[in-house]
XYZ file of N, CA and C in Angstrom:
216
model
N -4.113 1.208 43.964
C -4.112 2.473 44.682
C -5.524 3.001 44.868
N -6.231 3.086 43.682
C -7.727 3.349 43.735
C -8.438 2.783 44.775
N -8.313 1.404 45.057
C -8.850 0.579 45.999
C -8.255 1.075 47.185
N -7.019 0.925 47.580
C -6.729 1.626 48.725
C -7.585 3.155 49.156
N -7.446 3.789 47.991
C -8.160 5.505 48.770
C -9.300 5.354 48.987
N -10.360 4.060 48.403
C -11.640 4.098 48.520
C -11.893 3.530 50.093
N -11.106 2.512 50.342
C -11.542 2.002 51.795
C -10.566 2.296 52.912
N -9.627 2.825 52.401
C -8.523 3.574 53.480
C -8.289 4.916 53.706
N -8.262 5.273 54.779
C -7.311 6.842 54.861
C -6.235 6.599 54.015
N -5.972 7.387 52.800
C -4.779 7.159 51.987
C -3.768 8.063 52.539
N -2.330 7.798 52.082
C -1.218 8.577 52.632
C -1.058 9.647 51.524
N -0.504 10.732 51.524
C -0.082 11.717 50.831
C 0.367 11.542 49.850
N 1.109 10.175 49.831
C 1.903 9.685 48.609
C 0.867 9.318 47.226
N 0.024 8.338 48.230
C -1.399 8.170 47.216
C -1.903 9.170 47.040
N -2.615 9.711 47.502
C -3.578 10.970 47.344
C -2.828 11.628 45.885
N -1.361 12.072 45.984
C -0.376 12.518 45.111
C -0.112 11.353 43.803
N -0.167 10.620 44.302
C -0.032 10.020 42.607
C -1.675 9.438 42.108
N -2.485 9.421 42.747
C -3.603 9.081 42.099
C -3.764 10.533 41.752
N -3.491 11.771 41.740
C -4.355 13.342 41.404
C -3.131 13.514 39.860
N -1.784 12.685 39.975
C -0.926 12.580 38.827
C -1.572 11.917 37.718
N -2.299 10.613 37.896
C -2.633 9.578 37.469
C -4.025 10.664 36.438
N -4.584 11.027 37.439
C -6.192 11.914 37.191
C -5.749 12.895 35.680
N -4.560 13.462 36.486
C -4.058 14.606 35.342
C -3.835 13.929 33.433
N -2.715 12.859 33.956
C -2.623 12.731 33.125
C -3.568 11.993 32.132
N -4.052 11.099 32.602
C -5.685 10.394 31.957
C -6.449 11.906 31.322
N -6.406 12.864 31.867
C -7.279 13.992 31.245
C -5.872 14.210 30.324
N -5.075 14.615 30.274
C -4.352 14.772 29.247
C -3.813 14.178 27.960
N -4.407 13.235 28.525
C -4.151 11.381 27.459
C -5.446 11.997 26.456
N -6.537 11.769 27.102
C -8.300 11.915 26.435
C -7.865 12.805 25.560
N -7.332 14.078 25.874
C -6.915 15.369 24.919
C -6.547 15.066 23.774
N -5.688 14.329 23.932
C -4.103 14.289 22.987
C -5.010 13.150 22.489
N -5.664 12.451 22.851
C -6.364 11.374 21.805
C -7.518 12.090 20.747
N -8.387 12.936 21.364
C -9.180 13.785 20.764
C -8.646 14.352 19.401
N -7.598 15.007 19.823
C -6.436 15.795 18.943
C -6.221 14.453 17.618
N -5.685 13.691 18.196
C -5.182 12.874 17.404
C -6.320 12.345 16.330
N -7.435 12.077 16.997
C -8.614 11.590 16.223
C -9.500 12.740 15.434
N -8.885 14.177 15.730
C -9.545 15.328 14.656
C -8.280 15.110 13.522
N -7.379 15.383 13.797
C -6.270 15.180 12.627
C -6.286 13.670 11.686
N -6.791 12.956 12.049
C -7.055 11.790 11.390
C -8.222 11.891 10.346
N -9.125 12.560 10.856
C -10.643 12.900 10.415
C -10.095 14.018 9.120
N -9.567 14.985 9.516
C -9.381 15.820 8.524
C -8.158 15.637 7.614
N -7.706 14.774 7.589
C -6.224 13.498 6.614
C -7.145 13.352 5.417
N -8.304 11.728 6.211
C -8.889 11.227 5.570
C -10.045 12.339 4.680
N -10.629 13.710 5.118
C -11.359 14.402 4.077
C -10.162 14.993 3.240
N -9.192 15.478 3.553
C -8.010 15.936 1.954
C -7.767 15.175 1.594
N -7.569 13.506 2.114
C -7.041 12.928 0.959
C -8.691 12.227 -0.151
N -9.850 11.945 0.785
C -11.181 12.249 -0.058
C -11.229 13.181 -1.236
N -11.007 14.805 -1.220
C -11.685 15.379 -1.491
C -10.081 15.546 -2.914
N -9.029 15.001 -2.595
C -7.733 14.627 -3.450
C -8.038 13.965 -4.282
N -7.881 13.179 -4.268
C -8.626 11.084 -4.865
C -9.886 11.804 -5.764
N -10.981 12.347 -4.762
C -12.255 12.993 -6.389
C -11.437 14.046 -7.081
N -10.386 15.179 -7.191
C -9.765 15.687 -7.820
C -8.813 15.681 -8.499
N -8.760 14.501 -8.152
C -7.706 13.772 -9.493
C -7.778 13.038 -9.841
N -8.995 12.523 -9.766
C -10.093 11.803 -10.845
C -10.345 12.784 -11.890
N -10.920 13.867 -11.678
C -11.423 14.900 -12.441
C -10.409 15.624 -13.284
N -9.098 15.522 -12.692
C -7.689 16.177 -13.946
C -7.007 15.282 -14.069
N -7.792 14.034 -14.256
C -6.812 12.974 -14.883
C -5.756 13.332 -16.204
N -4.448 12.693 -16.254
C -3.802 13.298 -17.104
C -3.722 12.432 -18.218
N -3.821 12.367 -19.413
C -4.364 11.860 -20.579
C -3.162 12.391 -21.555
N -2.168 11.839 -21.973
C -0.818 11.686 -22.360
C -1.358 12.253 -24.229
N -2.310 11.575 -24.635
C -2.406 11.775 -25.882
C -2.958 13.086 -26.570
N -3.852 13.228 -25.106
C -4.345 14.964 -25.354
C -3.259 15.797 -25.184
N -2.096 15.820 -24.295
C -1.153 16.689 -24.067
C -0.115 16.555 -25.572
N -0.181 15.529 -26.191
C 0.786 15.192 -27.365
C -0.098 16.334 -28.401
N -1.644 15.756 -28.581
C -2.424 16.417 -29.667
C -2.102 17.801 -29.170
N -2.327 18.746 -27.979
C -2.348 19.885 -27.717
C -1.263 20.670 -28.384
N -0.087 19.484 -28.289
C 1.122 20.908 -28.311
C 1.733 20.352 -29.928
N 0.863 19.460 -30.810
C 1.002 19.303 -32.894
C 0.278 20.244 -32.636
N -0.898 20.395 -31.756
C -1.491 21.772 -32.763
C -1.189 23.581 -32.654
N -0.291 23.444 -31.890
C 0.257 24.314 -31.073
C 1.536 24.599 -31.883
N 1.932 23.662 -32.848
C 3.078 23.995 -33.841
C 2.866 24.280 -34.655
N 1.678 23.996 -35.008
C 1.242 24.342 -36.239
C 0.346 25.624 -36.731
């Protein structure tokens, strides 16, 4: 179709689905944009997750010691 409007008088029909074609390609780019910020900000919570629970790792023997001394 592209080729046609470039070296032809195109018909209405073209003109109309290549300006469909236009739209939606800009609406595609969007929704990809979109898609590739939500990906970006996944991967930093689950980053910034992963170093924070590294840091409250849970340690079974300290929670045992905590709560003998806690009876006593």
């Amino acid at each position: 179709m592209v080729e046609q409007y470039k070296y032809k008088t195109p018909s209405l029909e073209i003109k109309k689905k290549l300006e469909g074609l236009y739209q939606e390609n800009e609406e595609l780019k969007k929704l990809y944009q979109e898609i590739e910020n939500s990906i970006n900000q996944i991967e930093q919570i689950s980053e910034y997750s992963l170093g924070h629970k590294e840091r409250l790792q849970y340690h079974p023997e300290e929670k045992q010691n905590q709560k003998n001394s806690q009876k006593i």
